[in-house]
Amino acid sequence: MRVLGIDPGLTRCGVGVVDVRPDRKAALVEVTVIRTPADMPLEQRLLAVGTGIDELLDAHRPDVVAIERVFAQHNLRTVMGVAQVSGVALHAAARRGLRVALHTPSEVKAAITGYGSADKKQVQAMVARILGLAEAPKPADAADALAIAICHAWRGSPAADGGAGGAAAGGAAQTPAQAAWLAAERSARTSGVPRRLAR
């Protein structure tokens, strides 16, 4: 499965592409960060991010697009930018008929580290280890995008509404990471959507 993961942001939008085999081994295809300056008009910033996502989708032809789920936070300006970029990404995927999945930060952390409250350094270290890299890609947005892509591939291709995927929700024995992911998802459904990965 080829997954294109997106860590949406207006100033920095992380995009990571991974190939994941049925045995869960993952390989890095590409990782980058699309940047836009704060003094650029909003419509031009969204156009630049959208163009960058379009180019990556066309170059790598993923099977699915995985995006970090937007949620409310104290910084309204930040969450607005995240929501706007998420909309651009969703539109780009829909135009190509691609499936889209949305994952909360806790789901991603649990899938990658086995712990839904892992810190950013733990996630980055595990991304590097999973992909066989000497160090995690920088900036953090790049590693986050890869974590989102790996999370999606490992949890069993859920629908965009956040439903449980087959591999994690089926009758097969769960790995510790899958069990932690399920707990994180249940918590998100009952207590509200958790915070995004700390910037």
C-alpha positions as a LaTeX table, in Angstrom:
\begin{tabular}{lrrr}
\hline
Residue & $x$ (\AA) & $y$ (\AA) & $z$ (\AA) \\
\hline
Met1 & 0.00 & 0.00 & 0.00 \\
Arg2 & 1.27 & 3.46 & $-0.86$ \\
Val3 & 0.07 & 6.15 & 1.53 \\
Leu4 & 0.55 & 9.90 & 1.26 \\
Gly5 & 0.38 & 11.45 & 4.72 \\
Ile6 & $-0.27$ & 15.13 & 5.34 \\
Asp7 & 0.42 & 17.15 & 8.48 \\
Pro8 & $-1.63$ & 20.22 & 7.49 \\
Gly9 & $-0.35$ & 23.69 & 8.20 \\
Leu10 & $-0.35$ & 27.01 & 6.40 \\
Thr11 & 3.24 & 28.03 & 7.15 \\
Arg12 & 4.59 & 24.47 & 7.03 \\
Cys13 & 2.64 & 21.58 & 5.52 \\
Gly14 & 4.40 & 18.27 & 5.98 \\
Val15 & 3.89 & 15.64 & 3.29 \\
Gly16 & 5.28 & 12.11 & 3.49 \\
Val17 & 4.89 & 9.15 & 1.15 \\
Val18 & 5.52 & 5.59 & 2.29 \\
Asp19 & 5.12 & 2.11 & 0.84 \\
Val20 & 3.96 & $-0.44$ & 3.41 \\
Arg21 & 3.98 & $-4.19$ & 2.77 \\
Pro22 & 1.47 & $-6.68$ & 4.20 \\
Asp23 & 4.08 & $-7.68$ & 6.79 \\
Arg24 & 4.04 & $-4.02$ & 8.02 \\
Lys25 & 7.52 & $-3.19$ & 6.75 \\
Ala26 & 7.55 & 0.42 & 5.60 \\
Ala27 & 9.83 & 2.19 & 3.13 \\
Leu28 & 10.30 & 5.89 & 2.60 \\
Val29 & 9.33 & 7.15 & $-0.86$ \\
Glu30 & 9.50 & 10.91 & $-0.32$ \\
Val31 & 9.13 & 13.46 & 2.43 \\
Thr32 & 8.98 & 17.22 & 2.15 \\
Val33 & 7.56 & 20.34 & 3.72 \\
Ile34 & 5.58 & 22.83 & 1.64 \\
Arg35 & 6.23 & 26.31 & 3.03 \\
Thr36 & 4.46 & 29.64 & 2.54 \\
Pro37 & 5.48 & 33.03 & 3.97 \\
Ala38 & 3.18 & 34.72 & 6.47 \\
Asp39 & 3.13 & 37.95 & 4.48 \\
Met40 & 1.73 & 36.29 & 1.34 \\
Pro41 & $-2.02$ & 36.80 & 0.68 \\
Leu42 & $-4.07$ & 33.92 & 2.07 \\
Glu43 & $-5.44$ & 32.84 & $-1.30$ \\
Gln44 & $-1.91$ & 32.68 & $-2.72$ \\
Arg45 & $-0.69$ & 30.65 & 0.25 \\
Leu46 & $-3.50$ & 28.13 & $-0.22$ \\
Leu47 & $-2.77$ & 28.01 & $-3.95$ \\
Ala48 & 0.91 & 27.30 & $-3.27$ \\
Val49 & 0.12 & 24.52 & $-0.80$ \\
Gly50 & $-2.50$ & 23.07 & $-3.13$ \\
Thr51 & $-0.10$ & 23.10 & $-6.07$ \\
Gly52 & 2.54 & 21.34 & $-4.00$ \\
Ile53 & 0.09 & 18.65 & $-2.91$ \\
Asp54 & $-1.15$ & 18.24 & $-6.49$ \\
Glu55 & 2.40 & 17.68 & $-7.73$ \\
Leu56 & 3.12 & 15.06 & $-5.08$ \\
Leu57 & $-0.15$ & 13.23 & $-5.71$ \\
Asp58 & 0.51 & 13.10 & $-9.43$ \\
Ala59 & 4.15 & 12.10 & $-9.01$ \\
His60 & 3.57 & 9.26 & $-6.52$ \\
Arg61 & $-0.01$ & 8.12 & $-7.22$ \\
Pro62 & $-0.83$ & 6.91 & $-3.69$ \\
Asp63 & $-3.56$ & 4.40 & $-2.92$ \\
Val64 & $-4.89$ & 6.56 & $-0.10$ \\
Val65 & $-4.33$ & 9.96 & 1.49 \\
Ala66 & $-4.10$ & 10.22 & 5.29 \\
Ile67 & $-4.53$ & 13.61 & 6.98 \\
Glu68 & $-4.23$ & 14.66 & 10.60 \\
Arg69 & $-7.71$ & 15.42 & 11.92 \\
Val70 & $-8.40$ & 19.11 & 12.61 \\
Phe71 & $-9.66$ & 20.12 & 16.03 \\
Ala72 & $-10.33$ & 23.27 & 18.02 \\
Gln73 & $-7.55$ & 24.84 & 20.05 \\
His74 & $-6.85$ & 28.14 & 21.77 \\
Asn75 & $-4.99$ & 29.63 & 18.81 \\
Leu76 & $-7.86$ & 30.34 & 16.41 \\
Arg77 & $-5.54$ & 31.64 & 13.71 \\
Thr78 & $-3.54$ & 28.41 & 13.71 \\
Val79 & $-6.56$ & 26.13 & 13.64 \\
Met80 & $-8.11$ & 28.14 & 10.80 \\
Gly81 & $-4.98$ & 27.69 & 8.70 \\
Val82 & $-4.90$ & 23.96 & 9.47 \\
Ala83 & $-8.58$ & 23.62 & 8.53 \\
Gln84 & $-8.09$ & 25.55 & 5.29 \\
Val85 & $-5.10$ & 23.44 & 4.23 \\
Ser86 & $-6.99$ & 20.26 & 5.17 \\
Gly87 & $-9.80$ & 21.36 & 2.87 \\
Val88 & $-7.35$ & 21.93 & 0.03 \\
Ala89 & $-5.88$ & 18.45 & 0.58 \\
Leu90 & $-9.31$ & 16.80 & 0.75 \\
His91 & $-10.31$ & 18.53 & $-2.49$ \\
Ala92 & $-7.12$ & 17.42 & $-4.25$ \\
Ala93 & $-7.65$ & 13.80 & $-3.20$ \\
Ala94 & $-11.35$ & 13.81 & $-4.12$ \\
Arg95 & $-10.58$ & 15.17 & $-7.60$ \\
Arg96 & $-8.43$ & 12.09 & $-8.20$ \\
Gly97 & $-10.94$ & 9.65 & $-6.73$ \\
Leu98 & $-8.59$ & 8.76 & $-3.88$ \\
Arg99 & $-9.71$ & 7.42 & $-0.52$ \\
Val100 & $-9.04$ & 9.72 & 2.42 \\
Ala101 & $-8.61$ & 8.90 & 6.11 \\
Leu102 & $-8.46$ & 11.33 & 9.03 \\
His103 & $-6.42$ & 10.41 & 12.11 \\
Thr104 & $-6.19$ & 12.14 & 15.48 \\
Pro105 & $-2.78$ & 12.77 & 17.05 \\
Ser106 & $-3.44$ & 10.18 & 19.77 \\
Glu107 & $-4.23$ & 7.54 & 17.15 \\
Val108 & $-0.99$ & 8.32 & 15.33 \\
Lys109 & 1.10 & 8.25 & 18.51 \\
Ala110 & $-0.45$ & 4.96 & 19.61 \\
Ala111 & 0.06 & 3.31 & 16.23 \\
Ile112 & 3.70 & 4.42 & 15.97 \\
Thr113 & 4.89 & 4.06 & 19.58 \\
Gly114 & 2.23 & 1.93 & 21.30 \\
Tyr115 & 1.48 & 4.87 & 23.62 \\
Gly116 & $-1.23$ & 7.42 & 22.85 \\
Ser117 & 0.44 & 10.12 & 24.96 \\
Ala118 & 3.95 & 9.75 & 23.54 \\
Asp119 & 5.89 & 12.97 & 23.10 \\
Lys120 & 7.09 & 14.35 & 19.81 \\
Lys121 & 10.67 & 13.08 & 20.17 \\
Gln122 & 9.43 & 9.54 & 20.80 \\
Val123 & 7.30 & 9.65 & 17.65 \\
Gln124 & 10.17 & 11.02 & 15.58 \\
Ala125 & 12.57 & 8.37 & 16.88 \\
Met126 & 10.14 & 5.59 & 16.04 \\
Val127 & 9.49 & 6.98 & 12.56 \\
Ala128 & 13.23 & 6.88 & 11.89 \\
Arg129 & 13.48 & 3.34 & 13.27 \\
Ile130 & 10.48 & 2.05 & 11.30 \\
Leu131 & 11.81 & 3.49 & 8.05 \\
Gly132 & 15.44 & 2.52 & 8.70 \\
Leu133 & 16.67 & 6.11 & 8.71 \\
Ala134 & 19.75 & 7.35 & 10.52 \\
Glu135 & 17.68 & 10.18 & 11.98 \\
Ala136 & 14.15 & 11.54 & 11.79 \\
Pro137 & 13.42 & 13.95 & 8.93 \\
Lys138 & 13.37 & 17.60 & 9.89 \\
Pro139 & 11.51 & 19.79 & 10.57 \\
Ala140 & 9.04 & 17.99 & 12.82 \\
Asp141 & 6.23 & 18.50 & 10.29 \\
Ala142 & 8.02 & 16.12 & 7.92 \\
Ala143 & 8.30 & 13.35 & 10.51 \\
Asp144 & 4.68 & 13.92 & 11.55 \\
Ala145 & 3.49 & 13.45 & 7.97 \\
Leu146 & 5.33 & 10.13 & 7.75 \\
Ala147 & 3.89 & 9.04 & 11.10 \\
Ile148 & 0.37 & 9.79 & 9.83 \\
Ala149 & 0.99 & 7.73 & 6.68 \\
Ile150 & 2.41 & 4.77 & 8.61 \\
Cys151 & $-0.43$ & 4.95 & 11.13 \\
His152 & $-2.97$ & 4.65 & 8.36 \\
Ala153 & $-1.28$ & 1.69 & 6.72 \\
Trp154 & $-0.91$ & $-0.15$ & 10.02 \\
Arg155 & $-4.41$ & 0.41 & 11.35 \\
Gly156 & $-6.13$ & $-1.26$ & 8.42 \\
Ser157 & $-7.39$ & 1.33 & 5.94 \\
Pro158 & $-10.27$ & 2.93 & 7.88 \\
Ala159 & $-12.89$ & 5.12 & 6.28 \\
Ala160 & $-12.59$ & 8.90 & 6.41 \\
Asp161 & $-15.10$ & 9.12 & 9.24 \\
Gly162 & $-12.54$ & 7.62 & 11.62 \\
Gly163 & $-14.11$ & 4.16 & 11.84 \\
Ala164 & $-11.99$ & 1.27 & 13.04 \\
Gly165 & $-9.96$ & $-0.51$ & 10.41 \\
Gly166 & $-9.96$ & $-4.22$ & 9.74 \\
Ala167 & $-6.49$ & $-5.15$ & 10.95 \\
Ala168 & $-6.85$ & $-3.46$ & 14.30 \\
Ala169 & $-10.53$ & $-4.16$ & 14.83 \\
Gly170 & $-10.72$ & $-7.72$ & 13.54 \\
Gly171 & $-10.52$ & $-11.00$ & 15.37 \\
Ala172 & $-6.76$ & $-11.45$ & 14.98 \\
Ala173 & $-4.52$ & $-11.00$ & 18.00 \\
Gln174 & $-3.66$ & $-7.35$ & 18.50 \\
Thr175 & $-0.18$ & $-5.98$ & 18.85 \\
Pro176 & 0.41 & $-3.62$ & 21.81 \\
Ala177 & 0.41 & $-0.70$ & 19.37 \\
Gln178 & $-2.95$ & $-1.76$ & 17.90 \\
Ala179 & $-4.47$ & $-2.13$ & 21.36 \\
Ala180 & $-3.17$ & 1.31 & 22.33 \\
Trp181 & $-4.56$ & 2.80 & 19.15 \\
Leu182 & $-8.02$ & 1.34 & 19.85 \\
Ala183 & $-7.93$ & 2.78 & 23.36 \\
Ala184 & $-6.90$ & 6.19 & 21.99 \\
Glu185 & $-9.71$ & 6.13 & 19.44 \\
Arg186 & $-12.31$ & 5.19 & 22.07 \\
Ser187 & $-11.06$ & 8.00 & 24.30 \\
Ala188 & $-11.31$ & 10.49 & 21.43 \\
Arg189 & $-14.90$ & 9.49 & 20.76 \\
Thr190 & $-16.00$ & 9.78 & 24.37 \\
Ser191 & $-14.03$ & 12.74 & 25.67 \\
Gly192 & $-13.59$ & 14.95 & 22.64 \\
Val193 & $-10.88$ & 15.20 & 20.04 \\
Pro194 & $-7.36$ & 15.39 & 21.50 \\
Arg195 & $-4.83$ & 18.07 & 20.79 \\
Arg196 & $-2.69$ & 18.03 & 17.67 \\
Leu197 & 0.94 & 17.00 & 17.85 \\
Ala198 & 2.70 & 19.83 & 19.64 \\
Arg199 & 4.49 & 22.19 & 17.26 \\
\hline
\end{tabular}
